[in-house]
PDB file of C-alpha atoms in Angstrom:
ATOM      1  CA  UNK E   1     218.975  95.039 -41.761  1.00 46.00           C
ATOM      2  CA  UNK E   2     221.198  96.467 -39.068  1.00 42.00           C
ATOM      3  CA  UNK E   3     224.882  97.274 -39.439  1.00 43.00           C
ATOM      4  CA  UNK E   4     227.395  94.441 -38.982  1.00 49.00           C
ATOM      5  CA  UNK E   5     228.366  93.597 -35.408  1.00 55.00           C
ATOM      6  CA  UNK E   6     231.849  92.076 -34.980  1.00 55.00           C
ATOM      7  CA  UNK E   7     230.649  90.100 -31.937  1.00 59.00           C
ATOM      8  CA  UNK E   8     227.891  88.400 -33.910  1.00 65.00           C
ATOM      9  CA  UNK E   9     228.573  85.356 -36.074  1.00 78.00           C
ATOM     10  CA  UNK E  10     228.193  85.777 -39.833  1.00 93.00           C
ATOM     11  CA  UNK E  11     224.572  85.034 -40.649  1.00 96.00           C
ATOM     12  CA  UNK E  12     222.624  84.821 -43.889  1.00 98.00           C
ATOM     13  CA  UNK E  13     218.972  83.827 -43.984  1.00 98.00           C
ATOM     14  CA  UNK E  14     217.385  82.261 -47.081  1.00 98.00           C
ATOM     15  CA  UNK E  15     213.643  82.574 -47.634  1.00 98.00           C
ATOM     16  CA  UNK E  16     211.398  81.652 -50.518  1.00 96.00           C
ATOM     17  CA  UNK E  17     208.651  79.339 -51.661  1.00 94.00           C
ATOM     18  CA  UNK E  18     208.696  75.577 -51.514  1.00 85.00           C
ATOM     19  CA  UNK E  19     211.188  74.104 -53.995  1.00 86.00           C
ATOM     20  CA  UNK E  20     213.016  77.362 -54.750  1.00 92.00           C
ATOM     21  CA  UNK E  21     216.329  75.666 -53.920  1.00 92.00           C
ATOM     22  CA  UNK E  22     216.941  77.101 -50.460  1.00 94.00           C
ATOM     23  CA  UNK E  23     218.579  73.922 -49.159  1.00 92.00           C
ATOM     24  CA  UNK E  24     220.626  73.172 -52.281  1.00 93.00           C
ATOM     25  CA  UNK E  25     221.836  76.735 -52.725  1.00 96.00           C
ATOM     26  CA  UNK E  26     222.199  77.263 -48.979  1.00 97.00           C
ATOM     27  CA  UNK E  27     224.622  74.362 -48.546  1.00 97.00           C
ATOM     28  CA  UNK E  28     226.808  75.709 -51.337  1.00 97.00           C
ATOM     29  CA  UNK E  29     226.711  79.275 -49.981  1.00 98.00           C
ATOM     30  CA  UNK E  30     227.672  78.032 -46.499  1.00 98.00           C
ATOM     31  CA  UNK E  31     230.685  76.169 -47.945  1.00 97.00           C
ATOM     32  CA  UNK E  32     231.777  79.251 -49.870  1.00 97.00           C
ATOM     33  CA  UNK E  33     231.486  81.433 -46.752  1.00 96.00           C
ATOM     34  CA  UNK E  34     233.101  78.837 -44.477  1.00 96.00           C
ATOM     35  CA  UNK E  35     230.148  78.722 -42.075  1.00 97.00           C
ATOM     36  CA  UNK E  36     227.588  76.143 -40.963  1.00 97.00           C
ATOM     37  CA  UNK E  37     224.337  75.445 -42.792  1.00 98.00           C
ATOM     38  CA  UNK E  38     221.047  74.962 -40.982  1.00 97.00           C
ATOM     39  CA  UNK E  39     217.745  73.947 -42.542  1.00 96.00           C
ATOM     40  CA  UNK E  40     215.128  74.878 -39.933  1.00 97.00           C
ATOM     41  CA  UNK E  41     212.635  72.320 -41.298  1.00 93.00           C
ATOM     42  CA  UNK E  42     215.193  69.549 -40.782  1.00 95.00           C
ATOM     43  CA  UNK E  43     215.966  70.843 -37.292  1.00 96.00           C
ATOM     44  CA  UNK E  44     212.257  70.814 -36.396  1.00 97.00           C
ATOM     45  CA  UNK E  45     211.797  67.310 -37.809  1.00 95.00           C
ATOM     46  CA  UNK E  46     214.812  66.026 -35.866  1.00 96.00           C
ATOM     47  CA  UNK E  47     213.416  67.397 -32.607  1.00 96.00           C
ATOM     48  CA  UNK E  48     209.680  66.837 -33.079  1.00 96.00           C
ATOM     49  CA  UNK E  49     209.161  64.248 -35.817  1.00 95.00           C
ATOM     50  CA  UNK E  50     208.157  64.492 -39.472  1.00 92.00           C
ATOM     51  CA  UNK E  51     206.563  67.801 -40.416  1.00 90.00           C
ATOM     52  CA  UNK E  52     203.529  66.199 -42.126  1.00 86.00           C
ATOM     53  CA  UNK E  53     202.813  64.402 -38.831  1.00 91.00           C
ATOM     54  CA  UNK E  54     203.148  67.653 -36.839  1.00 94.00           C
ATOM     55  CA  UNK E  55     200.649  69.297 -39.195  1.00 89.00           C
ATOM     56  CA  UNK E  56     198.254  66.339 -38.973  1.00 90.00           C
ATOM     57  CA  UNK E  57     198.426  65.934 -35.193  1.00 94.00           C
ATOM     58  CA  UNK E  58     198.711  69.535 -34.007  1.00 95.00           C
ATOM     59  CA  UNK E  59     197.879  71.842 -36.934  1.00 92.00           C
ATOM     60  CA  UNK E  60     199.764  74.546 -38.753  1.00 90.00           C
ATOM     61  CA  UNK E  61     199.614  77.009 -35.831  1.00 92.00           C
ATOM     62  CA  UNK E  62     201.555  74.665 -33.560  1.00 95.00           C
ATOM     63  CA  UNK E  63     204.078  74.019 -36.308  1.00 95.00           C
ATOM     64  CA  UNK E  64     204.621  77.781 -36.798  1.00 93.00           C
ATOM     65  CA  UNK E  65     205.367  78.130 -33.058  1.00 95.00           C
ATOM     66  CA  UNK E  66     208.001  75.387 -33.281  1.00 96.00           C
ATOM     67  CA  UNK E  67     209.343  77.014 -36.419  1.00 95.00           C
ATOM     68  CA  UNK E  68     209.618  80.478 -34.826  1.00 96.00           C
ATOM     69  CA  UNK E  69     211.719  78.997 -32.021  1.00 96.00           C
ATOM     70  CA  UNK E  70     213.893  77.034 -34.449  1.00 97.00           C
ATOM     71  CA  UNK E  71     214.485  80.129 -36.590  1.00 97.00           C
ATOM     72  CA  UNK E  72     215.459  82.261 -33.578  1.00 96.00           C
ATOM     73  CA  UNK E  73     217.894  79.608 -32.329  1.00 96.00           C
ATOM     74  CA  UNK E  74     219.444  79.034 -35.763  1.00 97.00           C
ATOM     75  CA  UNK E  75     219.941  82.747 -36.387  1.00 96.00           C
ATOM     76  CA  UNK E  76     221.503  83.192 -32.940  1.00 94.00           C
ATOM     77  CA  UNK E  77     223.990  80.420 -33.774  1.00 95.00           C
ATOM     78  CA  UNK E  78     224.929  82.058 -37.095  1.00 95.00           C
ATOM     79  CA  UNK E  79     225.744  80.585 -40.480  1.00 97.00           C
ATOM     80  CA  UNK E  80     223.503  80.149 -43.488  1.00 98.00           C
ATOM     81  CA  UNK E  81     219.960  79.502 -42.294  1.00 98.00           C
ATOM     82  CA  UNK E  82     217.352  78.121 -44.693  1.00 97.00           C
ATOM     83  CA  UNK E  83     213.755  78.723 -43.629  1.00 97.00           C
ATOM     84  CA  UNK E  84     210.736  76.692 -44.577  1.00 92.00           C
ATOM     85  CA  UNK E  85     208.541  78.311 -47.209  1.00 91.00           C
ATOM     86  CA  UNK E  86     205.881  79.392 -44.723  1.00 92.00           C
ATOM     87  CA  UNK E  87     208.122  80.814 -42.007  1.00 95.00           C
ATOM     88  CA  UNK E  88     207.447  84.345 -43.260  1.00 96.00           C
ATOM     89  CA  UNK E  89     203.730  83.981 -42.501  1.00 95.00           C
ATOM     90  CA  UNK E  90     204.546  84.564 -38.821  1.00 94.00           C
ATOM     91  CA  UNK E  91     204.870  88.264 -37.889  1.00 94.00           C
ATOM     92  CA  UNK E  92     207.335  87.552 -35.061  1.00 94.00           C
ATOM     93  CA  UNK E  93     209.560  85.555 -37.406  1.00 95.00           C
ATOM     94  CA  UNK E  94     209.473  88.380 -39.969  1.00 96.00           C
ATOM     95  CA  UNK E  95     210.452  90.881 -37.266  1.00 95.00           C
ATOM     96  CA  UNK E  96     213.438  88.708 -36.363  1.00 94.00           C
ATOM     97  CA  UNK E  97     214.564  88.643 -39.999  1.00 96.00           C
ATOM     98  CA  UNK E  98     214.793  92.430 -40.256  1.00 92.00           C
ATOM     99  CA  UNK E  99     217.945  92.285 -38.121  1.00 90.00           C
ATOM    100  CA  UNK E 100     219.833  89.984 -40.514  1.00 95.00           C
ATOM    101  CA  UNK E 101     220.788  89.801 -44.211  1.00 97.00           C
ATOM    102  CA  UNK E 102     218.043  87.925 -46.057  1.00 98.00           C
ATOM    103  CA  UNK E 103     218.227  86.485 -49.564  1.00 98.00           C
ATOM    104  CA  UNK E 104     214.883  85.688 -51.162  1.00 98.00           C
ATOM    105  CA  UNK E 105     215.087  82.798 -53.618  1.00 97.00           C
ATOM    106  CA  UNK E 106     212.257  82.898 -56.076  1.00 96.00           C
ATOM    107  CA  UNK E 107     211.338  80.444 -58.809  1.00 93.00           C
ATOM    108  CA  UNK E 108     208.797  80.226 -61.624  1.00 91.00           C
ATOM    109  CA  UNK E 109     205.902  77.785 -61.485  1.00 86.00           C
ATOM    110  CA  UNK E 110     207.194  76.170 -64.683  1.00 82.00           C
ATOM    111  CA  UNK E 111     210.600  75.472 -63.174  1.00 83.00           C
ATOM    112  CA  UNK E 112     209.172  74.269 -59.869  1.00 81.00           C
ATOM    113  CA  UNK E 113     206.782  71.722 -61.416  1.00 76.00           C
ATOM    114  CA  UNK E 114     209.387  68.938 -61.563  1.00 71.00           C
ATOM    115  CA  UNK E 115     210.791  69.798 -58.143  1.00 68.00           C
ATOM    116  CA  UNK E 116     207.581  69.336 -56.145  1.00 67.00           C
ATOM    117  CA  UNK E 117     206.072  66.142 -57.521  1.00 57.00           C
ATOM    118  CA  UNK E 118     206.082  63.411 -54.880  1.00 51.00           C
ATOM    119  CA  UNK E 119     208.101  65.528 -52.472  1.00 51.00           C
ATOM    120  CA  UNK E 120     205.994  64.910 -49.341  1.00 52.00           C
ATOM    121  CA  UNK E 121     205.103  68.550 -48.737  1.00 50.00           C
ATOM    122  CA  UNK E 122     202.170  68.766 -46.302  1.00 48.00           C
ATOM    123  CA  UNK E 123     200.535  71.830 -47.845  1.00 51.00           C
ATOM    124  CA  UNK E 124     200.470  70.099 -51.244  1.00 51.00           C
ATOM    125  CA  UNK E 125     199.395  66.651 -50.010  1.00 53.00           C
ATOM    126  CA  UNK E 126     196.371  65.208 -51.777  1.00 56.00           C
ATOM    127  CA  UNK E 127     196.158  68.039 -54.290  1.00 55.00           C
ATOM    128  CA  UNK E 128     194.981  67.120 -57.778  1.00 66.00           C
ATOM    129  CA  UNK E 129     197.169  69.853 -59.221  1.00 74.00           C
ATOM    130  CA  UNK E 130     200.067  70.500 -56.815  1.00 74.00           C
ATOM    131  CA  UNK E 131     201.558  73.154 -59.115  1.00 80.00           C
ATOM    132  CA  UNK E 132     198.351  75.176 -58.999  1.00 83.00           C
ATOM    133  CA  UNK E 133     198.261  74.839 -55.205  1.00 82.00           C
ATOM    134  CA  UNK E 134     201.949  75.863 -55.078  1.00 83.00           C
ATOM    135  CA  UNK E 135     201.096  78.935 -57.178  1.00 88.00           C
ATOM    136  CA  UNK E 136     198.288  79.929 -54.806  1.00 89.00           C
ATOM    137  CA  UNK E 137     200.498  79.520 -51.713  1.00 89.00           C
ATOM    138  CA  UNK E 138     203.310  81.465 -53.370  1.00 93.00           C
ATOM    139  CA  UNK E 139     200.989  84.338 -54.268  1.00 95.00           C
ATOM    140  CA  UNK E 140     199.730  84.487 -50.660  1.00 95.00           C
ATOM    141  CA  UNK E 141     203.299  84.722 -49.334  1.00 96.00           C
ATOM    142  CA  UNK E 142     205.068  86.717 -52.054  1.00 96.00           C
ATOM    143  CA  UNK E 143     204.594  90.083 -50.313  1.00 97.00           C
ATOM    144  CA  UNK E 144     206.117  88.756 -47.085  1.00 97.00           C
ATOM    145  CA  UNK E 145     209.155  87.380 -48.918  1.00 98.00           C
ATOM    146  CA  UNK E 146     209.659  90.744 -50.604  1.00 97.00           C
ATOM    147  CA  UNK E 147     209.169  92.579 -47.297  1.00 97.00           C
ATOM    148  CA  UNK E 148     212.003  90.746 -45.520  1.00 97.00           C
ATOM    149  CA  UNK E 149     214.400  90.475 -48.484  1.00 98.00           C
ATOM    150  CA  UNK E 150     217.619  92.395 -48.890  1.00 97.00           C
ATOM    151  CA  UNK E 151     218.483  90.479 -52.084  1.00 98.00           C
ATOM    152  CA  UNK E 152     216.232  88.637 -54.559  1.00 97.00           C
ATOM    153  CA  UNK E 153     217.577  85.824 -56.739  1.00 97.00           C
ATOM    154  CA  UNK E 154     215.620  83.794 -59.300  1.00 96.00           C
ATOM    155  CA  UNK E 155     216.647  80.118 -59.198  1.00 95.00           C
ATOM    156  CA  UNK E 156     214.475  79.000 -62.123  1.00 93.00           C
ATOM    157  CA  UNK E 157     217.086  78.411 -64.804  1.00 91.00           C
ATOM    158  CA  UNK E 158     220.574  79.229 -63.594  1.00 92.00           C
ATOM    159  CA  UNK E 159     223.051  76.693 -62.191  1.00 93.00           C
ATOM    160  CA  UNK E 160     222.928  76.378 -58.399  1.00 92.00           C
ATOM    161  CA  UNK E 161     226.703  76.880 -58.177  1.00 95.00           C
ATOM    162  CA  UNK E 162     226.511  80.229 -59.990  1.00 96.00           C
ATOM    163  CA  UNK E 163     223.638  81.366 -57.779  1.00 97.00           C
ATOM    164  CA  UNK E 164     225.548  80.329 -54.650  1.00 97.00           C
ATOM    165  CA  UNK E 165     228.656  82.233 -55.751  1.00 98.00           C
ATOM    166  CA  UNK E 166     226.607  85.399 -56.372  1.00 97.00           C
ATOM    167  CA  UNK E 167     224.837  85.159 -53.012  1.00 98.00           C
ATOM    168  CA  UNK E 168     228.092  84.464 -51.136  1.00 98.00           C
ATOM    169  CA  UNK E 169     229.780  87.440 -52.836  1.00 97.00           C
ATOM    170  CA  UNK E 170     226.815  89.668 -51.927  1.00 98.00           C
ATOM    171  CA  UNK E 171     226.935  88.493 -48.299  1.00 97.00           C
ATOM    172  CA  UNK E 172     230.668  89.188 -48.065  1.00 94.00           C
ATOM    173  CA  UNK E 173     229.997  92.743 -49.234  1.00 93.00           C
ATOM    174  CA  UNK E 174     227.525  93.159 -46.341  1.00 88.00           C
ATOM    175  CA  UNK E 175     230.124  92.247 -43.698  1.00 70.00           C
TER     176      UNK E 175
END
């Protein structure tokens, strides 16, 4: 992460696996910091249609291209930016993240089990055991999350409000 630039808007990027709480925590952190909140998955869906349909029609590679652009635009605008779970799989996206404070939200498989059932996540669609598939995806990506992270926070059992307050306080210290 580079040193703070007074001409740049306050930015905080949240990364982590599916269902780690990036959107829930991110909204609260943004309110505490007095900045906007952007969920890049929602931004992509608003511009290009539902993510499962993008995956089905064009494949994951095309989706990652759209995602890279959405991440770059969101970071340039500033605020709290929540990335989709797979954004870190793209080397160019990871390179972009090294210039900004990044909080990695992690979560245990036990805690995530209730969060992912019936959630319409394309990489878990049709899986007999979505938790096992989640585990496999998380293990594939864990190193990338750790690589880009400046702060790691486990969201498994603590109240979202407490987590948000800790992350916001950490981000203020970075400014």
